[in-house]
Amino acid sequence: MKFDVVVVGAGCSGSVAALNSAKKGYKTLLVERGPEPGSKNVSGAMIRESDISRFVDIDGLPFEKVVKSVKLVFSTKANSVELRIRPRDKLYTVSRLKFDKWLAQKAEQAGALLVTKTTVTGVEGNKVITERGGVEADYVILSEGANALLSMSLGMRRELKPEEAVLGLKEVYSMTRDEVNKRFGLQGDDGEAWRVISDNPIPFAGFVYTYKDSVSLGVGVPLSNVKGLKPYEVLDSFRSSLSELVKGSSLREYSAKVIPENGFPSFKACNQRVYVTGDAIGLVDPLTFNGIGPAIASGYLASENLGQCEGYERALLQEEEVSRIVRSRTLVKELLKEENFKFYVNLIVDLFEGWSSGDLSKLKYYKSNLWAMLRHLTLGLGVVG
Amino acid sequence: MRIEERLYTLRYKRDEQPHLMVKDQELCKRCNEEYGSPCIGVCPANVYSFVKDRLVVSYENCVECGACKIVCPFNNIIWKYPRYGLGIALRYG
């Protein structure tokens, strides 16, 4: 059998690539290894409406809650600082199974053929090899996620190093809609999301999301910092620090995922007839935690630039979200180092604590690190750029 | 809650053919002495354990995150996806 385009992976990036490619009139095959789209995918699952609506008609978007308030917490063993922000963008929480299914259905409606329970095991020339046989394709779009076995086998990227990867662990607790709203002080479909940056017991980033009838929480632990402590022990410690939030409710799902912190442009996004998108080229913004937005943009751009390799790479760099990820790579590498991570979390907490107690003497310590801070600030300004 | 209890929340369909394997047991022994077996330390599903000097891989419990192959200092883990959509199937994700 012959297709114009074969897309590997029906995550959000792959489905949008297949949707757009089918819309453009290409005969498109979308291959998913899981039993249904989304069933192998994990994420915090907060999306920005504008990230999606630029590329997909969002009518019928299966969202969970509209995030009206984001709580940002900096926490050390000694104390913590909490900030509450009302987001300017329209943010939703989504469940990946529902969201990814919805996107894949859109691709099917546009004419793409979706095949599930099938793993692509190789790409050789214009042949895409699956465990159920091979198909021919003019173009292959690899939206295969962080464990990009095909992209690696094609030499388009290498394996991530431990210092370039974060392990995300997530738990979903079921709770009635009323109980979710009561515990978070919410009304109706309004939701809340938390971001927690903590150095205790080891440096990690935590999150809490409210869904319709459940609450999810989790941690991201840099793989290079896992020493002696299991990542799920960090999750346990985070959960117990949330005290009453999920008490009495039952665990509905436990999952884990590697979050890439390096990739494009040092990983190749395109090679003749093969295009790589999303997590497979590390398009997660570690500063804003946004992975779905850039994944969708890259899927769309790959399908827009079939046959124009350089055009795709250029379009990626011109895409605001992707370009910020690229510009922030050096800064993020610095901030993920344990000593720097600890330094800044403590700085923020000490600053607010000192200010509230009227004693700023603790801050003297930070003066000796002025040069490092200036260097990071310069890198940070490059990101804002 | 123990990890085994957490894994009960997941739907698994077991692939009879293991999708995770160790290439060379001798390297695992060396890794344990030199690095303390980072795969055991990092795995969120307790897939790896040492039983009498051998690294045992309980691939049925794997949540398919891929962290073990990244931390393995000897690139000693054959890491594939389970076939035909087998392995875990998430409800939330």
Coordinates of C-alpha atoms in Angstrom, one line a residue:
Chain A
M1 CA 0.0 0.0 0.0
K2 CA 1.2 3.5 -0.7
F3 CA 0.5 6.7 1.2
D4 CA 1.6 10.3 0.6
V5 CA 2.2 10.8 4.3
V6 CA 2.6 8.4 7.2
V7 CA 2.5 10.0 10.6
V8 CA 3.9 8.0 13.5
G9 CA 2.1 8.6 16.8
A10 CA -1.4 9.9 17.4
G11 CA -0.4 12.3 20.2
C12 CA -1.4 15.9 19.9
S13 CA 1.5 16.7 17.5
G14 CA 0.9 13.7 15.3
S15 CA -2.8 14.1 15.0
V16 CA -2.5 17.8 14.1
A17 CA 0.1 16.9 11.5
A18 CA -2.2 14.2 10.1
L19 CA -5.2 16.5 10.2
N20 CA -3.5 19.2 8.3
S21 CA -1.8 16.9 5.8
A22 CA -5.2 15.2 5.0
K23 CA -6.8 18.6 4.7
K24 CA -4.1 19.6 2.1
G25 CA -5.2 16.6 0.1
Y26 CA -2.4 14.2 0.9
K27 CA -3.4 10.5 1.4
T28 CA -2.5 10.2 5.1
L29 CA -2.0 7.3 7.4
L30 CA -1.8 7.9 11.2
V31 CA -0.2 5.0 13.1
E32 CA -0.6 4.8 16.9
R33 CA 1.0 2.1 19.0
G34 CA -1.5 2.3 21.9
P35 CA -5.0 0.7 21.9
E36 CA -6.4 4.2 21.3
P37 CA -5.0 7.7 20.9
G38 CA -3.8 9.1 24.2
S39 CA -3.6 5.8 26.0
K40 CA 0.2 5.9 26.2
N41 CA 0.5 9.6 26.8
V42 CA 1.1 11.4 30.1
S43 CA 1.2 15.1 30.8
G44 CA 0.2 17.8 33.3
A45 CA -2.4 18.6 30.6
M46 CA -2.9 22.3 30.9
I47 CA -3.4 23.9 27.5
R48 CA -3.7 27.4 26.2
E49 CA -6.7 28.0 24.0
S50 CA -4.7 30.2 21.6
D51 CA -2.1 27.4 21.1
I52 CA -4.8 25.1 19.8
S53 CA -7.2 27.5 18.0
R54 CA -4.4 28.7 15.7
F55 CA -4.3 25.3 14.1
V56 CA -7.5 23.5 14.9
D57 CA -11.2 24.4 15.2
I58 CA -11.7 24.1 18.9
D59 CA -15.5 23.6 18.7
G60 CA -16.2 20.6 21.0
L61 CA -12.9 20.7 22.8
P62 CA -13.2 18.2 25.7
F63 CA -11.8 20.4 28.4
E64 CA -12.0 19.6 32.1
K65 CA -11.9 23.0 33.8
V66 CA -11.1 26.6 32.9
V67 CA -8.0 27.6 34.9
K68 CA -8.9 30.9 36.4
S69 CA -6.1 31.0 39.0
V70 CA -2.5 29.7 39.0
K71 CA -0.7 29.3 42.3
L72 CA 3.1 29.6 42.2
V73 CA 4.9 28.2 45.2
F74 CA 8.6 28.5 46.0
S75 CA 9.4 26.2 48.9
T76 CA 12.5 25.3 50.9
K77 CA 12.8 23.3 54.1
A78 CA 12.7 26.5 56.1
N79 CA 9.8 28.4 54.6
S80 CA 7.7 29.0 51.4
V81 CA 6.4 31.8 49.3
E82 CA 3.1 31.6 47.5
L83 CA 2.0 33.8 44.6
R84 CA -1.4 33.8 42.9
I85 CA -1.8 34.8 39.3
R86 CA -4.9 35.3 37.3
P87 CA -3.8 34.1 33.8
R88 CA -4.4 36.5 30.9
D89 CA -4.7 33.6 28.4
K90 CA -7.6 31.2 28.4
L91 CA -6.2 28.0 30.0
Y92 CA -7.9 24.7 30.3
T93 CA -7.1 21.4 32.0
V94 CA -7.6 18.4 29.8
S95 CA -7.4 14.7 30.2
R96 CA -5.0 13.4 27.6
L97 CA -7.1 10.3 26.7
K98 CA -10.1 12.5 25.8
F99 CA -8.1 15.3 24.3
D100 CA -5.9 13.1 22.1
K101 CA -8.9 11.1 21.0
W102 CA -10.7 14.2 20.0
L103 CA -7.7 15.5 18.0
A104 CA -7.3 12.1 16.3
Q105 CA -11.0 12.1 15.4
K106 CA -10.5 15.5 13.7
A107 CA -7.7 14.0 11.6
E108 CA -10.0 11.0 10.7
Q109 CA -12.8 13.4 9.8
A110 CA -10.4 15.3 7.5
G111 CA -9.7 12.0 5.7
A112 CA -6.7 10.5 7.5
L113 CA -6.7 6.8 8.1
L114 CA -6.0 6.0 11.8
V115 CA -4.5 2.6 12.7
T116 CA -4.0 1.8 16.4
K117 CA -2.3 -1.1 18.3
T118 CA 0.5 -0.9 15.7
T119 CA 4.1 0.0 16.4
V120 CA 6.3 1.3 13.7
T121 CA 9.6 -0.5 14.0
G122 CA 11.6 1.1 11.2
V123 CA 11.8 3.6 8.3
E124 CA 13.9 2.5 5.3
G125 CA 13.9 4.8 2.3
N126 CA 10.3 5.2 1.4
K127 CA 9.2 2.1 3.4
V128 CA 7.6 2.4 6.8
I129 CA 7.9 -0.9 8.6
T130 CA 5.4 -1.9 11.2
E131 CA 4.9 -5.1 13.1
R132 CA 1.9 -5.7 10.9
G133 CA 3.7 -5.2 7.6
G134 CA 5.1 -2.3 5.6
V135 CA 3.6 0.6 3.7
E136 CA 5.2 3.0 1.3
A137 CA 5.2 6.8 1.9
D138 CA 6.5 9.9 0.2
Y139 CA 6.9 11.6 3.6
V140 CA 7.1 10.3 7.1
I141 CA 6.3 12.5 10.1
L142 CA 7.7 11.1 13.4
S143 CA 5.6 12.3 16.3
E144 CA 6.8 9.5 18.4
G145 CA 7.3 11.2 21.8
A146 CA 10.2 11.5 24.1
N147 CA 11.4 8.0 23.6
A148 CA 12.1 8.6 19.9
L149 CA 13.4 5.2 18.9
L150 CA 12.9 5.7 15.2
S151 CA 14.5 9.2 15.1
M152 CA 17.4 7.7 17.0
S153 CA 17.7 4.7 14.7
L154 CA 17.8 7.1 11.8
G155 CA 20.6 9.1 13.4
M156 CA 18.6 12.3 13.5
R157 CA 19.1 12.5 17.2
R158 CA 20.9 10.8 20.0
E159 CA 19.7 9.5 23.4
L160 CA 19.1 12.1 26.1
K161 CA 21.7 12.3 28.8
P162 CA 20.5 12.1 32.4
E163 CA 21.2 15.8 32.9
E164 CA 18.9 16.6 29.9
A165 CA 15.9 14.8 31.2
V166 CA 13.3 15.2 33.9
L167 CA 11.2 12.3 35.1
G168 CA 7.6 13.3 35.6
L169 CA 5.4 11.3 38.0
K170 CA 1.7 11.8 38.2
E171 CA -1.2 10.6 40.3
V172 CA -4.9 11.2 39.7
Y173 CA -7.2 11.1 42.6
S174 CA -11.0 10.8 42.1
M175 CA -13.3 13.1 43.9
T176 CA -16.8 14.4 43.2
R177 CA -17.2 17.7 41.3
D178 CA -18.5 19.4 44.5
E179 CA -15.6 18.1 46.5
V180 CA -13.0 19.4 44.0
N181 CA -14.7 22.8 44.1
K182 CA -15.0 22.8 47.9
R183 CA -11.4 21.9 48.5
F184 CA -10.1 24.5 46.1
G185 CA -12.7 27.1 46.8
L186 CA -13.9 27.0 43.2
Q187 CA -17.3 27.4 41.5
G188 CA -18.8 25.6 38.5
D189 CA -16.2 24.8 35.8
D190 CA -13.6 27.2 37.2
G191 CA -10.3 25.5 37.9
E192 CA -7.0 26.1 39.6
A193 CA -3.5 24.9 38.8
W194 CA -0.4 25.0 41.0
R195 CA 3.3 25.2 40.1
V196 CA 5.7 24.3 42.9
I197 CA 9.4 24.9 42.8
S198 CA 11.1 23.2 45.7
D199 CA 14.5 22.0 46.8
N200 CA 13.3 19.7 49.6
P201 CA 14.0 16.8 49.8
I202 CA 15.8 17.2 46.4
P203 CA 15.3 19.8 43.7
F204 CA 12.0 19.2 41.9
A205 CA 9.1 20.9 40.3
G206 CA 5.6 20.0 41.5
F207 CA 2.2 20.5 40.0
V208 CA -1.5 20.2 41.0
Y209 CA -4.3 20.4 38.5
T210 CA -8.1 20.4 39.1
Y211 CA -10.2 18.3 36.7
K212 CA -14.0 17.8 36.6
D213 CA -14.2 14.9 38.9
S214 CA -10.6 14.5 40.0
V215 CA -7.4 16.2 41.1
S216 CA -4.0 15.3 39.7
L217 CA -0.7 16.0 41.3
G218 CA 2.8 15.2 40.5
V219 CA 6.5 16.0 40.4
G220 CA 9.2 16.5 37.8
V221 CA 12.6 15.3 39.1
P222 CA 15.8 16.0 37.1
L223 CA 17.3 12.5 36.4
S224 CA 20.8 13.7 37.3
N225 CA 19.6 14.6 40.8
V226 CA 18.2 11.2 41.6
K227 CA 20.7 10.0 44.1
G228 CA 19.7 7.7 46.9
L229 CA 16.1 8.9 46.8
K230 CA 13.5 7.2 44.5
P231 CA 11.6 9.7 42.3
Y232 CA 8.3 8.3 43.8
E233 CA 9.6 9.1 47.3
V234 CA 9.8 12.7 46.1
L235 CA 6.2 12.4 45.0
D236 CA 5.2 10.9 48.3
S237 CA 6.9 13.8 50.1
F238 CA 5.2 16.3 47.8
R239 CA 1.8 14.8 48.4
S240 CA 2.2 14.8 52.1
S241 CA 3.1 18.5 52.0
L242 CA -0.3 19.2 50.4
S243 CA -2.0 18.0 53.6
E244 CA -5.7 17.8 53.2
L245 CA -6.0 18.3 49.4
V246 CA -6.5 14.7 48.4
K247 CA -7.1 13.1 51.8
G248 CA -9.8 10.4 51.8
S249 CA -10.0 10.2 48.0
S250 CA -8.9 7.1 46.1
L251 CA -6.0 6.9 43.6
R252 CA -7.3 6.4 40.1
E253 CA -4.2 6.4 38.1
Y254 CA -0.4 6.4 38.5
S255 CA 1.8 7.3 35.5
A256 CA 5.3 8.4 34.5
K257 CA 7.0 10.2 31.7
V258 CA 10.4 11.4 30.6
I259 CA 10.4 15.1 29.8
P260 CA 13.2 16.1 27.4
E261 CA 15.2 19.3 28.2
N262 CA 17.3 19.3 25.1
G263 CA 16.7 18.8 21.4
F264 CA 16.1 20.9 18.4
P265 CA 18.1 22.5 16.8
S266 CA 20.9 20.1 17.9
F267 CA 18.5 17.2 17.1
K268 CA 17.6 17.3 13.5
A269 CA 14.0 18.2 12.8
C270 CA 14.1 17.0 9.2
N271 CA 16.1 14.7 6.9
Q272 CA 15.0 14.4 3.3
R273 CA 11.6 12.8 3.5
V274 CA 11.5 12.4 7.3
Y275 CA 10.1 15.1 9.6
V276 CA 10.3 15.0 13.4
T277 CA 7.9 16.9 15.7
G278 CA 7.0 17.5 19.4
D279 CA 8.7 15.7 22.3
A280 CA 10.8 13.7 19.9
I281 CA 12.9 16.9 19.2
G282 CA 12.4 18.1 22.8
L283 CA 9.9 20.9 22.2
V284 CA 8.9 21.3 25.8
D285 CA 9.2 24.8 27.3
P286 CA 10.7 24.1 30.7
L287 CA 10.1 27.6 31.9
T288 CA 6.4 27.7 31.3
F289 CA 5.8 23.9 31.4
N290 CA 4.1 24.1 28.0
G291 CA 4.7 21.0 25.8
I292 CA 1.3 20.6 24.1
G293 CA 1.4 24.0 22.5
P294 CA 4.8 23.7 20.8
A295 CA 4.0 20.1 19.9
I296 CA 0.9 21.1 18.0
A297 CA 2.7 24.0 16.3
S298 CA 5.5 21.7 15.1
G299 CA 3.0 19.0 13.8
Y300 CA 1.2 21.7 11.8
L301 CA 4.5 23.2 10.5
A302 CA 5.9 19.8 9.5
S303 CA 2.8 19.1 7.4
E304 CA 2.8 22.6 5.9
N305 CA 6.4 22.1 4.8
L306 CA 6.4 18.6 3.3
G307 CA 9.1 18.5 0.7
Q308 CA 10.9 21.5 2.1
C309 CA 13.2 20.4 4.8
E310 CA 14.9 23.7 5.4
G311 CA 11.5 25.4 5.2
Y312 CA 10.3 23.3 8.2
E313 CA 13.3 24.1 10.3
R314 CA 13.1 27.8 9.5
A315 CA 9.4 27.8 10.3
L316 CA 10.1 26.1 13.6
L317 CA 12.6 28.8 14.5
Q318 CA 10.2 31.5 13.5
E319 CA 7.5 30.1 15.7
E320 CA 7.5 32.1 18.9
E321 CA 7.0 29.3 21.4
V322 CA 9.6 27.1 19.7
S323 CA 12.1 29.8 19.4
R324 CA 11.9 30.6 23.1
I325 CA 12.5 27.0 23.9
V326 CA 15.6 27.1 21.7
R327 CA 16.8 30.3 23.2
S328 CA 16.3 29.1 26.8
R329 CA 18.3 25.8 26.4
T330 CA 21.5 27.3 27.8
L331 CA 19.7 29.0 30.7
V332 CA 17.7 25.9 31.6
K333 CA 20.8 23.7 31.6
E334 CA 22.3 26.1 34.1
L335 CA 19.2 26.3 36.3
L336 CA 18.8 22.5 36.3
K337 CA 22.1 22.1 38.0
E338 CA 21.4 21.2 41.6
E339 CA 23.5 24.0 43.2
N340 CA 21.9 26.7 41.0
F341 CA 18.4 25.3 41.5
K342 CA 18.8 25.4 45.3
F343 CA 20.4 28.8 45.2
Y344 CA 17.5 30.5 43.5
V345 CA 14.7 28.8 45.4
N346 CA 16.4 29.8 48.6
L347 CA 17.1 33.3 47.3
I348 CA 13.4 33.8 46.6
V349 CA 12.2 32.4 49.9
D350 CA 14.9 34.3 51.9
L351 CA 14.1 37.5 50.1
F352 CA 10.4 37.4 51.0
E353 CA 11.0 36.0 54.5
G354 CA 13.6 38.8 55.2
W355 CA 11.3 41.4 53.8
S356 CA 8.4 40.3 56.0
S357 CA 10.4 40.0 59.1
G358 CA 12.4 43.2 58.5
D359 CA 15.7 41.4 58.6
L360 CA 17.6 41.3 55.4
S361 CA 20.9 40.2 56.8
K362 CA 20.5 36.7 55.4
L363 CA 20.7 38.1 51.9
K364 CA 24.3 39.1 52.4
Y365 CA 25.3 35.6 51.5
Y366 CA 23.9 36.1 48.0
K367 CA 26.2 39.1 47.3
S368 CA 29.1 36.8 46.8
N369 CA 27.3 35.1 43.9
L370 CA 26.5 38.4 42.1
W371 CA 28.5 37.4 39.0
A372 CA 26.8 34.1 38.5
M373 CA 23.4 35.8 39.0
L374 CA 24.3 38.4 36.4
R375 CA 25.3 35.7 33.9
H376 CA 22.0 33.9 34.4
L377 CA 20.1 37.2 34.2
T378 CA 21.8 37.9 30.9
L379 CA 20.9 34.4 29.6
G380 CA 17.4 35.0 30.9
L381 CA 17.1 38.3 29.1
G382 CA 18.1 36.5 25.9
V383 CA 15.2 34.2 26.4
V384 CA 12.8 37.1 26.8
G385 CA 14.6 38.6 23.8
Chain B
M1 CA 1.1 3.6 49.3
R2 CA 3.4 0.9 47.9
I3 CA 4.4 1.0 44.3
E4 CA 2.7 -2.3 43.7
E5 CA -0.6 -0.9 44.9
R6 CA -0.2 2.1 42.7
L7 CA 0.4 -0.1 39.7
Y8 CA -2.9 -1.9 40.4
T9 CA -4.6 1.3 39.2
L10 CA -3.3 0.7 35.7
R11 CA -4.7 -1.4 32.9
Y12 CA -2.1 -3.8 31.5
K13 CA -2.2 -6.2 28.7
R14 CA 0.9 -8.3 28.9
D15 CA 3.1 -9.0 25.9
E16 CA 4.4 -12.5 26.2
Q17 CA 7.6 -11.3 24.6
P18 CA 9.6 -9.0 26.9
H19 CA 10.1 -5.5 25.6
L20 CA 12.9 -4.8 28.1
M21 CA 16.0 -6.9 28.3
V22 CA 19.5 -6.7 29.8
K23 CA 22.3 -7.2 27.2
D24 CA 25.0 -8.4 29.5
Q25 CA 24.6 -9.4 33.2
E26 CA 28.3 -9.0 33.9
L27 CA 28.0 -5.3 33.0
C28 CA 25.1 -5.0 35.5
K29 CA 27.3 -6.4 38.2
R30 CA 30.0 -3.9 37.4
C31 CA 27.5 -1.1 37.2
N32 CA 26.1 -2.0 40.6
E33 CA 29.6 -1.8 42.1
E34 CA 30.6 1.4 40.4
Y35 CA 27.3 3.3 40.2
G36 CA 24.8 1.5 42.4
S37 CA 22.5 0.5 39.6
P38 CA 20.8 3.8 38.6
C39 CA 18.1 1.8 36.7
I40 CA 16.8 0.4 40.0
G41 CA 17.0 3.9 41.6
V42 CA 15.1 5.7 38.9
C43 CA 12.4 3.2 37.8
P44 CA 8.9 4.4 38.9
A45 CA 7.5 0.9 38.7
N46 CA 10.2 -1.1 40.4
V47 CA 10.8 -3.1 37.3
Y48 CA 14.5 -3.7 38.1
S49 CA 15.9 -5.6 41.1
F50 CA 18.9 -7.7 41.9
V51 CA 18.3 -11.3 42.8
K52 CA 21.4 -13.3 43.6
D53 CA 23.8 -11.2 41.5
R54 CA 21.5 -11.1 38.5
L55 CA 19.5 -8.1 37.4
V56 CA 15.9 -9.3 37.1
V57 CA 13.6 -7.3 34.8
S58 CA 9.9 -7.5 35.6
Y59 CA 8.9 -5.9 32.3
E60 CA 5.2 -6.6 32.9
N61 CA 5.1 -3.7 35.4
C62 CA 6.8 -1.2 33.1
V63 CA 5.0 2.1 32.7
E64 CA 7.0 2.8 29.5
C65 CA 8.6 6.1 30.6
G66 CA 12.1 5.3 29.3
A67 CA 14.1 6.7 32.2
C68 CA 16.0 3.5 32.8
K69 CA 17.7 3.5 29.3
I70 CA 18.7 7.1 29.8
V71 CA 20.4 6.6 33.2
C72 CA 22.1 3.2 32.3
P73 CA 25.8 4.2 32.1
F74 CA 26.7 1.1 30.0
N75 CA 23.8 1.4 27.5
N76 CA 23.1 -2.1 28.6
I77 CA 19.3 -2.1 28.4
I78 CA 17.4 -3.2 25.3
W79 CA 14.4 -0.9 25.4
K80 CA 11.6 -1.3 23.0
Y81 CA 7.8 -0.7 23.0
P82 CA 5.5 -3.6 23.8
R83 CA 4.0 -5.0 20.6
Y84 CA 0.5 -4.6 19.2
G85 CA -0.6 -1.9 21.7
L86 CA 0.1 -4.2 24.6
G87 CA 1.6 -2.9 27.9
I88 CA -0.1 -0.1 29.7
A89 CA -3.3 1.7 28.7
L90 CA -4.0 4.9 30.5
R91 CA -7.4 6.3 31.3
Y92 CA -6.3 9.8 32.2
G93 CA -2.7 10.3 31.1

